[in-house]
Amino acid sequence: MTLKDAKIGQTVIVKKVNGEGALKRRIMDMGITKGVSIYVRKFAPLGDPMEINVRNYELSLRKCDAANIDVQLQ
């Protein structure tokens, strides 16, 4: 399952960050690393981007970026 597939109100744990180079580095710089807990707060009216809570701050993330983050339900 990827972060893109998570539903509103779910808390998930990051298993792996996929991608290469700048994309992976950018995701990791936002605090999304292996083992971190992510709470899915809401989606924009048209479905993209999604708003998540990670490491006690809110973050908006595009679904195409969220598709590179493998997660499991907590």
PDB file of C-alpha atoms in Angstrom:
ATOM      1  CA  MET A   1       0.000   0.000   0.000  1.00  0.00           C
ATOM      2  CA  THR A   2       1.225   3.515  -0.747  1.00  0.00           C
ATOM      3  CA  LEU A   3       0.454   6.774   1.038  1.00  0.00           C
ATOM      4  CA  LYS A   4      -1.667   7.739  -1.981  1.00  0.00           C
ATOM      5  CA  ASP A   5      -4.059   4.868  -1.109  1.00  0.00           C
ATOM      6  CA  ALA A   6      -4.542   5.887   2.548  1.00  0.00           C
ATOM      7  CA  LYS A   7      -7.953   7.182   3.593  1.00  0.00           C
ATOM      8  CA  ILE A   8      -8.834  10.286   5.603  1.00  0.00           C
ATOM      9  CA  GLY A   9      -8.389   9.676   9.322  1.00  0.00           C
ATOM     10  CA  GLN A  10      -5.957   6.782   8.956  1.00  0.00           C
ATOM     11  CA  THR A  11      -2.580   6.672  10.652  1.00  0.00           C
ATOM     12  CA  VAL A  12       0.100   4.825   8.708  1.00  0.00           C
ATOM     13  CA  ILE A  13       3.761   3.931   9.233  1.00  0.00           C
ATOM     14  CA  VAL A  14       6.313   4.510   6.455  1.00  0.00           C
ATOM     15  CA  LYS A  15       7.962   1.260   5.327  1.00  0.00           C
ATOM     16  CA  LYS A  16      10.042   2.596   2.436  1.00  0.00           C
ATOM     17  CA  VAL A  17      10.579   5.733   0.369  1.00  0.00           C
ATOM     18  CA  ASN A  18      10.916   4.862  -3.320  1.00  0.00           C
ATOM     19  CA  GLY A  19      12.241   7.033  -6.118  1.00  0.00           C
ATOM     20  CA  GLU A  20      15.682   8.291  -6.969  1.00  0.00           C
ATOM     21  CA  GLY A  21      17.820  11.361  -6.682  1.00  0.00           C
ATOM     22  CA  ALA A  22      16.166  14.701  -6.085  1.00  0.00           C
ATOM     23  CA  LEU A  23      12.652  13.284  -5.611  1.00  0.00           C
ATOM     24  CA  LYS A  24      13.681  10.912  -2.831  1.00  0.00           C
ATOM     25  CA  ARG A  25      15.870  13.569  -1.197  1.00  0.00           C
ATOM     26  CA  ARG A  26      12.998  16.103  -1.258  1.00  0.00           C
ATOM     27  CA  ILE A  27      10.577  13.635   0.370  1.00  0.00           C
ATOM     28  CA  MET A  28      13.115  12.756   3.054  1.00  0.00           C
ATOM     29  CA  ASP A  29      13.906  16.449   3.669  1.00  0.00           C
ATOM     30  CA  MET A  30      10.213  16.950   4.507  1.00  0.00           C
ATOM     31  CA  GLY A  31      10.646  14.499   7.397  1.00  0.00           C
ATOM     32  CA  ILE A  32       9.121  11.452   5.725  1.00  0.00           C
ATOM     33  CA  THR A  33      11.559   8.661   6.552  1.00  0.00           C
ATOM     34  CA  LYS A  34      11.307   4.945   7.314  1.00  0.00           C
ATOM     35  CA  GLY A  35       9.402   4.232  10.526  1.00  0.00           C
ATOM     36  CA  VAL A  36       7.740   7.642  10.894  1.00  0.00           C
ATOM     37  CA  SER A  37       4.005   7.851  11.666  1.00  0.00           C
ATOM     38  CA  ILE A  38       1.762   9.814   9.269  1.00  0.00           C
ATOM     39  CA  TYR A  39      -1.831  10.887   9.926  1.00  0.00           C
ATOM     40  CA  VAL A  40      -3.952  11.647   6.828  1.00  0.00           C
ATOM     41  CA  ARG A  41      -5.928  14.813   7.634  1.00  0.00           C
ATOM     42  CA  LYS A  42      -7.800  15.625   4.415  1.00  0.00           C
ATOM     43  CA  PHE A  43      -7.762  15.887   0.640  1.00  0.00           C
ATOM     44  CA  ALA A  44      -8.281  19.009  -1.456  1.00  0.00           C
ATOM     45  CA  PRO A  45     -11.751  19.332  -3.054  1.00  0.00           C
ATOM     46  CA  LEU A  46     -10.527  17.896  -6.361  1.00  0.00           C
ATOM     47  CA  GLY A  47      -8.543  15.158  -4.589  1.00  0.00           C
ATOM     48  CA  ASP A  48      -5.037  16.534  -5.031  1.00  0.00           C
ATOM     49  CA  PRO A  49      -3.009  17.482  -2.971  1.00  0.00           C
ATOM     50  CA  MET A  50      -3.480  15.653   0.313  1.00  0.00           C
ATOM     51  CA  GLU A  51      -2.813  17.136   3.734  1.00  0.00           C
ATOM     52  CA  ILE A  52      -0.935  14.990   6.234  1.00  0.00           C
ATOM     53  CA  ASN A  53       0.405  15.405   9.731  1.00  0.00           C
ATOM     54  CA  VAL A  54       4.002  14.191  10.085  1.00  0.00           C
ATOM     55  CA  ARG A  55       6.404  14.886  12.981  1.00  0.00           C
ATOM     56  CA  ASN A  56       3.879  17.312  14.555  1.00  0.00           C
ATOM     57  CA  TYR A  57       3.455  19.604  11.559  1.00  0.00           C
ATOM     58  CA  GLU A  58       1.013  19.777   8.652  1.00  0.00           C
ATOM     59  CA  LEU A  59       2.276  19.082   5.166  1.00  0.00           C
ATOM     60  CA  SER A  60       0.575  19.184   1.772  1.00  0.00           C
ATOM     61  CA  LEU A  61       1.778  16.488  -0.574  1.00  0.00           C
ATOM     62  CA  ARG A  62       0.870  15.781  -4.195  1.00  0.00           C
ATOM     63  CA  LYS A  63      -0.565  12.332  -4.877  1.00  0.00           C
ATOM     64  CA  CYS A  64       2.148  11.621  -7.466  1.00  0.00           C
ATOM     65  CA  ASP A  65       4.739  12.103  -4.693  1.00  0.00           C
ATOM     66  CA  ALA A  66       2.657  10.120  -2.188  1.00  0.00           C
ATOM     67  CA  ALA A  67       2.674   7.190  -4.623  1.00  0.00           C
ATOM     68  CA  ASN A  68       6.418   6.817  -3.970  1.00  0.00           C
ATOM     69  CA  ILE A  69       5.936   6.187  -0.238  1.00  0.00           C
ATOM     70  CA  ASP A  70       5.194   2.602   0.844  1.00  0.00           C
ATOM     71  CA  VAL A  71       3.207   2.446   4.091  1.00  0.00           C
ATOM     72  CA  GLN A  72       1.389   0.017   6.359  1.00  0.00           C
ATOM     73  CA  LEU A  73      -1.580   0.638   8.645  1.00  0.00           C
ATOM     74  CA  GLN A  74      -0.752   1.282  12.264  1.00  0.00           C
TER      75      GLN A  74
END
